PDB file of C-alpha atoms and ligand atoms in Angstrom:
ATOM      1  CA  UNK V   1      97.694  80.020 103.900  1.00 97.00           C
ATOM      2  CA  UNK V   2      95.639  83.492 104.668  1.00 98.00           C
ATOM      3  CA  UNK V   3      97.212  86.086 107.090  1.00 98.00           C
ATOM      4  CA  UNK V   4      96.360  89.778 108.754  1.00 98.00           C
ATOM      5  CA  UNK V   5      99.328  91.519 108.477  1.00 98.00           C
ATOM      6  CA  UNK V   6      97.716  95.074 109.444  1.00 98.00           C
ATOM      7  CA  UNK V   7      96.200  95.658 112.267  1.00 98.00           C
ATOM      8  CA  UNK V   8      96.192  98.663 115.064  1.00 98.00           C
ATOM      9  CA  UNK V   9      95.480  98.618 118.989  1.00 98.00           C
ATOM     10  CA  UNK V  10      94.127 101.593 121.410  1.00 98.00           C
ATOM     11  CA  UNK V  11      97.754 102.375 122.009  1.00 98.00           C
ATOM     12  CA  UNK V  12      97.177 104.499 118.729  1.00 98.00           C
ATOM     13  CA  UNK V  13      94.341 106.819 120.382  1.00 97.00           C
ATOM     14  CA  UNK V  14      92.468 106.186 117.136  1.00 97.00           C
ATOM     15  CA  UNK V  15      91.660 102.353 117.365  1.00 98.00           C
ATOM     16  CA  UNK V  16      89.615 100.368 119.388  1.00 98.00           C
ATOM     17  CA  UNK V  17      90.584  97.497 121.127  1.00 98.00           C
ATOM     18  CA  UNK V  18      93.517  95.554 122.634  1.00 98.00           C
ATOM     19  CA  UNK V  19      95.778  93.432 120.918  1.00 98.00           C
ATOM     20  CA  UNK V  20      94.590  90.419 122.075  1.00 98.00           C
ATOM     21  CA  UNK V  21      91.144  91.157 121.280  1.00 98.00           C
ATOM     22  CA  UNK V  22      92.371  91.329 117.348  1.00 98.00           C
ATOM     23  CA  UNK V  23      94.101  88.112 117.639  1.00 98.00           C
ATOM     24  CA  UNK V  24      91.430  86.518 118.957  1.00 98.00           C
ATOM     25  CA  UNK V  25      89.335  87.715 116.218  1.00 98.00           C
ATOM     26  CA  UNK V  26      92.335  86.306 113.686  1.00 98.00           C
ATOM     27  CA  UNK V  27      91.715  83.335 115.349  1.00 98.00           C
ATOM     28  CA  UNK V  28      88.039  82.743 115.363  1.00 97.00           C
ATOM     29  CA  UNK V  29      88.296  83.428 111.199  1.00 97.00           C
ATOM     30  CA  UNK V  30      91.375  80.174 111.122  1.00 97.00           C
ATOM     31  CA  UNK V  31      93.965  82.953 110.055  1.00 98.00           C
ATOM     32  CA  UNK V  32      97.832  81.350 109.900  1.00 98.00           C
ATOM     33  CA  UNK V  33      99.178  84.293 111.182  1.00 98.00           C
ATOM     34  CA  UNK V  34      98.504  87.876 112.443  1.00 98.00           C
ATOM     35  CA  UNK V  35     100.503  91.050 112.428  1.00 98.00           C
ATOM     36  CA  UNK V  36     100.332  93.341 114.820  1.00 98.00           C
ATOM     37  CA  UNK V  37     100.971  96.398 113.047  1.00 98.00           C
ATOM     38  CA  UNK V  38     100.503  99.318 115.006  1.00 98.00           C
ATOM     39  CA  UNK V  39     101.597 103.246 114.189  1.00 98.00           C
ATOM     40  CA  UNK V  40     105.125 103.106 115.561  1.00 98.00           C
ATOM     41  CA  UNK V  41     106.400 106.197 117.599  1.00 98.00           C
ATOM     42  CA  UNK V  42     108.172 109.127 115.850  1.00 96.00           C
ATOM     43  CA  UNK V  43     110.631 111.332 116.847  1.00 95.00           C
ATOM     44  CA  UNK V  44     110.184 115.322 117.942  1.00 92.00           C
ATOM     45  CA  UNK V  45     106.553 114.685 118.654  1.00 89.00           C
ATOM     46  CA  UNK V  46     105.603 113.933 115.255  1.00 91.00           C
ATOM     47  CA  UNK V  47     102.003 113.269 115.119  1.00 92.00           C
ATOM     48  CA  UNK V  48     102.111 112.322 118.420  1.00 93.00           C
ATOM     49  CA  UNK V  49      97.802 112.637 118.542  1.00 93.00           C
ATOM     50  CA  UNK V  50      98.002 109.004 116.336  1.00 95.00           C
ATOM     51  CA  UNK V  51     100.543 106.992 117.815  1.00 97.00           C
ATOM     52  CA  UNK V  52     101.609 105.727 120.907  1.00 98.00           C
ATOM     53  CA  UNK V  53     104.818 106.933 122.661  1.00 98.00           C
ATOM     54  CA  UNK V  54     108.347 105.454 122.609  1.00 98.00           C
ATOM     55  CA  UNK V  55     107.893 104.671 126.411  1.00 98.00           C
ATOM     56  CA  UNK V  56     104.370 102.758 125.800  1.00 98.00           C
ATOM     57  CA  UNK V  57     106.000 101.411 122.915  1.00 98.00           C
ATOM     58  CA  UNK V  58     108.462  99.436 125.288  1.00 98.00           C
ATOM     59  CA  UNK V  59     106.468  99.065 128.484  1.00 98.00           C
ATOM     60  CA  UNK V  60     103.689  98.207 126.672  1.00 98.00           C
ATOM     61  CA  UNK V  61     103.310  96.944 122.898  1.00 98.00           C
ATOM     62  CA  UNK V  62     106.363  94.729 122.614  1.00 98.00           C
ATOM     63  CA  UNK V  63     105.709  92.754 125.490  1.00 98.00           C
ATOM     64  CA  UNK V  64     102.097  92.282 124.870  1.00 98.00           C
ATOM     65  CA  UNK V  65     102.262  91.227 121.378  1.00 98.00           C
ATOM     66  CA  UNK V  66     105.250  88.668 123.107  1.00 98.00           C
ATOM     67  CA  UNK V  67     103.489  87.474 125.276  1.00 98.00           C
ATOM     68  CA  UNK V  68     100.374  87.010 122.847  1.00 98.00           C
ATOM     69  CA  UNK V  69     102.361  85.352 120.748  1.00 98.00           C
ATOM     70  CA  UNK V  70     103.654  82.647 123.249  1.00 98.00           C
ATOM     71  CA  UNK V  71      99.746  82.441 124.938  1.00 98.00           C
ATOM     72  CA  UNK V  72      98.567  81.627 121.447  1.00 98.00           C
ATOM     73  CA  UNK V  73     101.059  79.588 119.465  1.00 98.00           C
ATOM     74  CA  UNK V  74      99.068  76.518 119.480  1.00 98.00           C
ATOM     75  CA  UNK V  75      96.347  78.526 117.291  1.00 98.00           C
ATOM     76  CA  UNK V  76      98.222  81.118 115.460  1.00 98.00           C
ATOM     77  CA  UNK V  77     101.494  82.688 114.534  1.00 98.00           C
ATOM     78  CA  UNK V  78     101.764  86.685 116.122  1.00 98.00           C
ATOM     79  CA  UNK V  79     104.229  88.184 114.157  1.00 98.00           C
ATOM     80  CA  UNK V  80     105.431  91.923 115.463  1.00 98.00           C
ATOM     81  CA  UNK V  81     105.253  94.641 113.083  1.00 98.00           C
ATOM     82  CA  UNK V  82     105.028  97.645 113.068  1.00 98.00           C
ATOM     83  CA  UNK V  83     103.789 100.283 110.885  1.00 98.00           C
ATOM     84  CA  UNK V  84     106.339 103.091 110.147  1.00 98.00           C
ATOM     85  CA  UNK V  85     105.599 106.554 108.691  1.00 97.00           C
ATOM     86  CA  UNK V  86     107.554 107.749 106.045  1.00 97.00           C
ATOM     87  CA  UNK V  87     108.789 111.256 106.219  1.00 93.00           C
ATOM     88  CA  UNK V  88     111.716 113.036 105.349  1.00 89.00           C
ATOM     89  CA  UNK V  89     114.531 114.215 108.145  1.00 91.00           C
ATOM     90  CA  UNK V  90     112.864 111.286 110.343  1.00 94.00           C
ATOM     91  CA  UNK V  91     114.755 108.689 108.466  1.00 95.00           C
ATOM     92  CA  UNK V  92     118.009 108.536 111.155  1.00 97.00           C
ATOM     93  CA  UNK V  93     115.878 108.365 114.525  1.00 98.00           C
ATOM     94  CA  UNK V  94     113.592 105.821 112.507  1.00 98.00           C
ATOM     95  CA  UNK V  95     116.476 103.261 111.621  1.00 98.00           C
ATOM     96  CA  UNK V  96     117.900 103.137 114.651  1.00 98.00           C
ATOM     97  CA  UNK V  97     114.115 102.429 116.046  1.00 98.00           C
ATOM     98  CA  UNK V  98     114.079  99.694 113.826  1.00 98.00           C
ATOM     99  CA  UNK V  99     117.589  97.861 114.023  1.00 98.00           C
ATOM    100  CA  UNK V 100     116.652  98.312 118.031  1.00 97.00           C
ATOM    101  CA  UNK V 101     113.969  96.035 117.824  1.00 98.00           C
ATOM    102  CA  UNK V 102     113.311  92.450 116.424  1.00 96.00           C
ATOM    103  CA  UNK V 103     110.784  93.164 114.106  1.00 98.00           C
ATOM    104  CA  UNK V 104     108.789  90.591 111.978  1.00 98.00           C
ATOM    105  CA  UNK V 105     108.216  92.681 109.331  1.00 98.00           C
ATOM    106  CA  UNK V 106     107.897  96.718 109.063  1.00 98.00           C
ATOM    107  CA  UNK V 107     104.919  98.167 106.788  1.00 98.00           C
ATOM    108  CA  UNK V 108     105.956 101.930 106.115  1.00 98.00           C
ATOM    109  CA  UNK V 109     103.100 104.717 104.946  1.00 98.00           C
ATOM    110  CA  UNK V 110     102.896 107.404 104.008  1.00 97.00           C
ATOM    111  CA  UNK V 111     100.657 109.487 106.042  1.00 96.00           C
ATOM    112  CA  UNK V 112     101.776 113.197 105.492  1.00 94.00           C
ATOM    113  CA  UNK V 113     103.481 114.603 102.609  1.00 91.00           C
ATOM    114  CA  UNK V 114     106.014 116.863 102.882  1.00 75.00           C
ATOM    115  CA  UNK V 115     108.846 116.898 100.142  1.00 61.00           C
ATOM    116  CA  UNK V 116     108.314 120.996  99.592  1.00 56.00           C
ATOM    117  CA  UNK V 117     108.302 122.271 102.815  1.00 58.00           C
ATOM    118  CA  UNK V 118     105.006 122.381 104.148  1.00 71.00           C
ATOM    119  CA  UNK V 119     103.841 119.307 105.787  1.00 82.00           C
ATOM    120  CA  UNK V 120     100.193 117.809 104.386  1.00 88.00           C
ATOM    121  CA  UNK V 121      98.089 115.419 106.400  1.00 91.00           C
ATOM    122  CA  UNK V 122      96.253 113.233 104.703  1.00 91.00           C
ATOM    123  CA  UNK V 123      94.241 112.122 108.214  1.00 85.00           C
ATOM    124  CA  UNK V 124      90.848 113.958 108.737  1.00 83.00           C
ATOM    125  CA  UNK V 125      91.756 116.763 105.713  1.00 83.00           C
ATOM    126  CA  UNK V 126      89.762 118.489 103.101  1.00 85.00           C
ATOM    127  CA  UNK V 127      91.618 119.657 100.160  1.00 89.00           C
ATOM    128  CA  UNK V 128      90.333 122.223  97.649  1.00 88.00           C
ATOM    129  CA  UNK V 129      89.822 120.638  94.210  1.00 85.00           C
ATOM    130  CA  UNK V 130      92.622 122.700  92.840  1.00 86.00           C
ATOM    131  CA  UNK V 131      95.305 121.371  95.265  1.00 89.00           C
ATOM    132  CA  UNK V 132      94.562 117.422  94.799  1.00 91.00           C
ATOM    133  CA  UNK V 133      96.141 117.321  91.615  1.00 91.00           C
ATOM    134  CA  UNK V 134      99.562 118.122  93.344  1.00 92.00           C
ATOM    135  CA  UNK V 135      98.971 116.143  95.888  1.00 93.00           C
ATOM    136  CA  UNK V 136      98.555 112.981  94.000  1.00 95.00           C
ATOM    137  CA  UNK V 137     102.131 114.079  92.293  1.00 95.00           C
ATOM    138  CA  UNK V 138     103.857 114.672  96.244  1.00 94.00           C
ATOM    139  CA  UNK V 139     102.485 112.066  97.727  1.00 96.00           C
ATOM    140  CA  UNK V 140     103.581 109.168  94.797  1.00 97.00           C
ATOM    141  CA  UNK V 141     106.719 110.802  95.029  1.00 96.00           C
ATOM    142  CA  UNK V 142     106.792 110.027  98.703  1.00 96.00           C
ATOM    143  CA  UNK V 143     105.892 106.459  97.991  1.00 98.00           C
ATOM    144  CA  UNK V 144     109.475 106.563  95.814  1.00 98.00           C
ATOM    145  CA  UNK V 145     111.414 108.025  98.697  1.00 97.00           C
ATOM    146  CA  UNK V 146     109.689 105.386 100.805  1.00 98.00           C
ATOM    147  CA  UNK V 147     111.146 102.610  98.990  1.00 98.00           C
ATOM    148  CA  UNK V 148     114.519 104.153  98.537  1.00 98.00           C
ATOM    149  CA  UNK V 149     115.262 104.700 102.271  1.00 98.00           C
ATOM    150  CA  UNK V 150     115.561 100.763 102.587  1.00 97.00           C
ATOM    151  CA  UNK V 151     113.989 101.054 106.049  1.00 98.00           C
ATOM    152  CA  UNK V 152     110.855  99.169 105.147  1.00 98.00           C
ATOM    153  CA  UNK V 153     109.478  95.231 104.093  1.00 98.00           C
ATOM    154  CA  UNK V 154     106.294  95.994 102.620  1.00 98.00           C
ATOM    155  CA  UNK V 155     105.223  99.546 101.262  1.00 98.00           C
ATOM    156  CA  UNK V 156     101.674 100.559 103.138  1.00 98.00           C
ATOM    157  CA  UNK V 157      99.059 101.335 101.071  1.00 98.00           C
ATOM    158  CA  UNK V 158     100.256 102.636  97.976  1.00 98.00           C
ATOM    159  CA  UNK V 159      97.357 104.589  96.919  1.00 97.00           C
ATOM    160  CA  UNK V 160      95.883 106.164 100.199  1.00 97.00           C
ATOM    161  CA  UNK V 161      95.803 109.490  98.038  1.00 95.00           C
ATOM    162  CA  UNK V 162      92.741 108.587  96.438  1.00 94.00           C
ATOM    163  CA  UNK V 163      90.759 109.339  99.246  1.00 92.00           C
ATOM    164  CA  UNK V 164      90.642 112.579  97.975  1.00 91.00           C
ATOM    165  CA  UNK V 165      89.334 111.711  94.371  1.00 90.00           C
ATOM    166  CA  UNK V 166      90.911 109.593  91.989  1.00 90.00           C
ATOM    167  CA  UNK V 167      92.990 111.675  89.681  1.00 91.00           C
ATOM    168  CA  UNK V 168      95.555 110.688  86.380  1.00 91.00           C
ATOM    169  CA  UNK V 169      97.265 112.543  83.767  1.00 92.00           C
ATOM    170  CA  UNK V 170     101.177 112.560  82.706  1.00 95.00           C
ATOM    171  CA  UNK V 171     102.432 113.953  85.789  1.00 95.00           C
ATOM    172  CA  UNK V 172     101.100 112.146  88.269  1.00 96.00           C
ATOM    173  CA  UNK V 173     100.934 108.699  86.184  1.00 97.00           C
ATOM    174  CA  UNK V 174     104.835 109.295  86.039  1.00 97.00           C
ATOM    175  CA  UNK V 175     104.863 109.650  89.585  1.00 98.00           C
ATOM    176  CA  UNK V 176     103.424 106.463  89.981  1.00 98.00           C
ATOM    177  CA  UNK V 177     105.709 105.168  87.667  1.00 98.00           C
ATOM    178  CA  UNK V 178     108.305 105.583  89.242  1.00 98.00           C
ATOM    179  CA  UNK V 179     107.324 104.967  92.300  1.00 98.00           C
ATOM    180  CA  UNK V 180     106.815 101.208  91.511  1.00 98.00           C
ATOM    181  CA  UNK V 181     109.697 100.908  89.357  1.00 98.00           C
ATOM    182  CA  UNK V 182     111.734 102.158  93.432  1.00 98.00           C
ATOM    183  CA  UNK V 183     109.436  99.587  94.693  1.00 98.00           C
ATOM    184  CA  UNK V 184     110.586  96.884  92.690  1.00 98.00           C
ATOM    185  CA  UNK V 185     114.359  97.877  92.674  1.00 98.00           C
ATOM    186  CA  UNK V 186     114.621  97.669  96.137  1.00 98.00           C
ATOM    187  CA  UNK V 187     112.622  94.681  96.094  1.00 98.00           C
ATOM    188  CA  UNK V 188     109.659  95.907  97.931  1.00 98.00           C
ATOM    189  CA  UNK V 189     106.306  94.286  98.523  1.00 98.00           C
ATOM    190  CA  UNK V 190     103.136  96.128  98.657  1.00 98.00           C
ATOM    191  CA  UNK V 191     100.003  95.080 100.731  1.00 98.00           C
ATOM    192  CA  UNK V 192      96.568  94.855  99.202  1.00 98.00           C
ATOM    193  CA  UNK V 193      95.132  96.722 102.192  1.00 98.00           C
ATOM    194  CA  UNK V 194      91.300  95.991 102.019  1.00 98.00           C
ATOM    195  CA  UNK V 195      90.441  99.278 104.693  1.00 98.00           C
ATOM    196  CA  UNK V 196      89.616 101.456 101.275  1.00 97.00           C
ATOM    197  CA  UNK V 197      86.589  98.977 100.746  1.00 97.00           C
ATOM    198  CA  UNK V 198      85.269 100.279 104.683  1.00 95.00           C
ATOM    199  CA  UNK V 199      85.716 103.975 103.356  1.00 91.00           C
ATOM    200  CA  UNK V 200      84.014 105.830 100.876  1.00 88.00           C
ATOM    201  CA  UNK V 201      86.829 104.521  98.304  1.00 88.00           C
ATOM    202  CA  UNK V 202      84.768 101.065  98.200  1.00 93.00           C
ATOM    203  CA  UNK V 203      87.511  99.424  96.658  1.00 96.00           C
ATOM    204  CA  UNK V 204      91.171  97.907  98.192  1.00 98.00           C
ATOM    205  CA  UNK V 205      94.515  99.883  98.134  1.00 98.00           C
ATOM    206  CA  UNK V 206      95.851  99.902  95.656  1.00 98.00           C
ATOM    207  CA  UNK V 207      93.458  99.677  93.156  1.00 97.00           C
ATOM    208  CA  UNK V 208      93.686  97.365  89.934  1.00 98.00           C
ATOM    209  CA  UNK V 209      94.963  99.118  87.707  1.00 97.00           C
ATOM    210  CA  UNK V 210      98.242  99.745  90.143  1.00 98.00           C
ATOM    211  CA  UNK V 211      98.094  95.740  90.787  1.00 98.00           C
ATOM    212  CA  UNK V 212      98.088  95.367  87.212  1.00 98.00           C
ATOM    213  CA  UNK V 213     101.531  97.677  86.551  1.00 98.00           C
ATOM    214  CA  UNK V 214     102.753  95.824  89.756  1.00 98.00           C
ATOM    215  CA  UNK V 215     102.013  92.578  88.312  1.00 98.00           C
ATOM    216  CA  UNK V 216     104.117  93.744  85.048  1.00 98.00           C
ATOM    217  CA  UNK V 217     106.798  94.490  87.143  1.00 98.00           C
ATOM    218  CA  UNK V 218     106.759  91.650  89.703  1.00 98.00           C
ATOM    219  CA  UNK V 219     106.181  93.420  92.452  1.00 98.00           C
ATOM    220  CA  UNK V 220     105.282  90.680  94.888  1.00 98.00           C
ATOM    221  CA  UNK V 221     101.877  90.895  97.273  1.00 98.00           C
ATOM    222  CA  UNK V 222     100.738  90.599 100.881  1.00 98.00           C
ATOM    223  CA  UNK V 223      97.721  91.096 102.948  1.00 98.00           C
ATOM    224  CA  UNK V 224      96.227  93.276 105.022  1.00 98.00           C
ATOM    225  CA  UNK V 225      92.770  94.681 106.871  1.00 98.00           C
ATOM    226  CA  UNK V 226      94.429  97.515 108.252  1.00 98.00           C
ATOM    227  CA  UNK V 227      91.917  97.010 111.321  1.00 98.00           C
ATOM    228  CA  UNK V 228      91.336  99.520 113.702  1.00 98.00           C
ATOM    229  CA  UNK V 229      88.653  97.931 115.305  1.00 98.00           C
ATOM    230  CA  UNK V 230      88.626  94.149 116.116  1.00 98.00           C
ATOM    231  CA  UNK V 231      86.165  92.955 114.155  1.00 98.00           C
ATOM    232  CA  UNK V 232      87.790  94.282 111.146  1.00 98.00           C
ATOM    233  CA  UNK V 233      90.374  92.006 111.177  1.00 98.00           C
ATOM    234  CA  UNK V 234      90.148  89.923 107.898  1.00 98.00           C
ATOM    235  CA  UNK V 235      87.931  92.159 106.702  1.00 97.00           C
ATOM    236  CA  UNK V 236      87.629  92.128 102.906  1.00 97.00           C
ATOM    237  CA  UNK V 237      89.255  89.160 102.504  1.00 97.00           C
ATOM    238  CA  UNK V 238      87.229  87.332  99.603  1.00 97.00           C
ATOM    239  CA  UNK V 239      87.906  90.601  97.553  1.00 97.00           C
ATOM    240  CA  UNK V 240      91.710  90.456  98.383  1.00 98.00           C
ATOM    241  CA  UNK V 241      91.994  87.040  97.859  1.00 98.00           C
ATOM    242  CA  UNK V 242      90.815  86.900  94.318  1.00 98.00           C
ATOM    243  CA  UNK V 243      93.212  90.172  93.299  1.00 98.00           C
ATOM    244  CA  UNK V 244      96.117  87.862  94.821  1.00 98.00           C
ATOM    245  CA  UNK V 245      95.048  85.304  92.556  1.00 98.00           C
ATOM    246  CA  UNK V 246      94.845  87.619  89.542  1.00 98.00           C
ATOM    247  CA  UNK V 247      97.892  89.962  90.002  1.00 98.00           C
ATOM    248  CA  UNK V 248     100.029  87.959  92.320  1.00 98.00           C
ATOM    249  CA  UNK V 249      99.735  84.109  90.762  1.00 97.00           C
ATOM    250  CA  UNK V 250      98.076  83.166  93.983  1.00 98.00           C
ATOM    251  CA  UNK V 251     101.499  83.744  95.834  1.00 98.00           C
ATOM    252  CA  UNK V 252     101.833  86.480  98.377  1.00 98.00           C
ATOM    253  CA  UNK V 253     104.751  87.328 101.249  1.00 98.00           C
ATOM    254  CA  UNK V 254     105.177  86.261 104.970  1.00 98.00           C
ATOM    255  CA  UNK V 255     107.651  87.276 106.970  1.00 98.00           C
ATOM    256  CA  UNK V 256     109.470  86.057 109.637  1.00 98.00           C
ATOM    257  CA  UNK V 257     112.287  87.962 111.282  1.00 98.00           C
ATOM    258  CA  UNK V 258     112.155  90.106 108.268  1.00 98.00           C
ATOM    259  CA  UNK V 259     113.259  86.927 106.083  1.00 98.00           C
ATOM    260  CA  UNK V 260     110.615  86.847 103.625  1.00 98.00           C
ATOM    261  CA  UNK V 261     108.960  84.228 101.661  1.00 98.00           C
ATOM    262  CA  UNK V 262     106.405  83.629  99.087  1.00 98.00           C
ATOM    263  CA  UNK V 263     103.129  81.321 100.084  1.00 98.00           C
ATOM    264  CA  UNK V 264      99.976  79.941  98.214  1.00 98.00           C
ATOM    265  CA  UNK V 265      97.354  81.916  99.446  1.00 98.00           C
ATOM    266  CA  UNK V 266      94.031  79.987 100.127  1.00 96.00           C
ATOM    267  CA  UNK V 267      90.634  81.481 100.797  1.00 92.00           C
ATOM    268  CA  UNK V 268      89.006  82.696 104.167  1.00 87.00           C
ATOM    269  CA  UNK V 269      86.983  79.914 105.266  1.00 79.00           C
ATOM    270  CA  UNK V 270      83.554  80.704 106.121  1.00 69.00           C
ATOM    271  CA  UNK V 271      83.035  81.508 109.964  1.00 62.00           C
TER     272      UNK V 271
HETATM  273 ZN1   ZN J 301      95.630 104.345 112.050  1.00 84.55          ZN
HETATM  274 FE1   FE J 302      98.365 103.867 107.333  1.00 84.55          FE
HETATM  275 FE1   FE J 303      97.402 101.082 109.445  1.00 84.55          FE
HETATM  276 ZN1   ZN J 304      97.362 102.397 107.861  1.00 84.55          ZN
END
């Protein structure tokens, strides 16, 4: 079993692409599944340049990736996700987005951080050295609140922060701490999202030594390209397919209706 949980469409003004033309991709590679994933609306115009609106959300998105799913059941399971951002005072309109809608499974990131006041995007920034260091700290912190709002299935991810340089020390190793010990208390699972090996990064999120504490801790696994174009869609996989071996026992989530079970995962077969 091998499945593309993460994966974006045009709706997001940052991707290329339809949905279809992903699942067609997902197809062509023998995927199980697919999950269309894309950067669900927000309230108050939150980052409204990355996302599509509520209105395209349900005149557009949900009935596509229906009727995708019906046009294509014979070759492949669509499941509907949706990928949430976490950020605080958004958690009420959020929910209710959510319970409205019958989601497969709901991936939440965290794009911005924001817990002292001033909002940080982490999309198309350049931080000063000095400021990185409390960054790493907010943002793991985030990753906690993330997992404590019990709006989400799988936490998006985990390590996006090291875009901007890979940093440790007490603080922020405690902040990642405890971020996975939230993750596993409210029996989270994260993705090994292979889009960090397409950026300068070259490696999956999160990296090994996370999967390592996460194994510790039994945080289960699942999979994901994050693609933004189509022919990233599986993208990675080899690589992501021998950490779920190594950190997950071979096993890693699907989801269905947001019911969630564990699955041998099985290699990409060559194209
Ligand atoms: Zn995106
Ligand atoms: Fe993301
Ligand atoms: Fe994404
Ligand atoms: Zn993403």
């Amino acid at each position: 079993m091998i499945v593309d949980y993460h994966t974006h469409t045009d709706l997001c003004k940052h991707a290329e692409g339809g949905a279809e033309e992903y699942v067609q991709n997902a197809i062509a590679l023998g995927l199980d599944e697919v999950g269309c994933s894309d950067h669900a609306p927000m309230p108050d115009n939150y980052d409204e340049r990355h996302r599509m609106s509520l209105e395209q959300y349900y005149s557009t998105y949900a009935p596509t990736v229906s009727e995708l799913a019906e046009k294509y059941k014979k070759s492949i399971v669509v499941r509907r996700g949706v990928e949430v951002d976490f950020f605080p005072g958004t958690g009420g309109w959020v929910k209710k987005f959510i319970d409205e809608n019958d989601f497969d499974f709901v991936i939440g990131s965290v794009h911005f951080v924001g817990s002292r006041g001033s909002e940080k995007a982490l999309i198309g920034q350049d931080y000063k050295e000095e400021e990185v260091e409390d960054l790493h700290e907010e943002y793991f912190e985030a990753i906690k609140a993330s997992a404590e709002s019990g709006l989400f299935d799988i936490i998006g991810h985990c390590d996006l922060i090291k875009k901007f340089g890979r940093r440790s020390g007490k603080r922020i190793d405690e902040a990642l701490r405890e971020a996975l010990k939230a993750i596993r208390k409210a029996d989270l699972c994260i993705e090994i999202n292979t889009s960090g090996l397409r950026r300068p990064e070259r490696e999956p999120y999160p990296s090994e030594r996370i999967l390592a504490a996460a194994k510790e801790l039994r945080i289960p696994l699942t999979l994901g390209s994050d693609a933004h174009k189509p022919a990233d869609v599986g993208g990675g996989f080899d690589i992501a397919v021998r950490l779920i071996e190594k950190y997950g026992n071979g096993r890693f989530c699907l989801f269905d209706k947001r019911e969630r079970r564990e699955v041998k995962v099985s290699a990409l077969k060559p194209a």
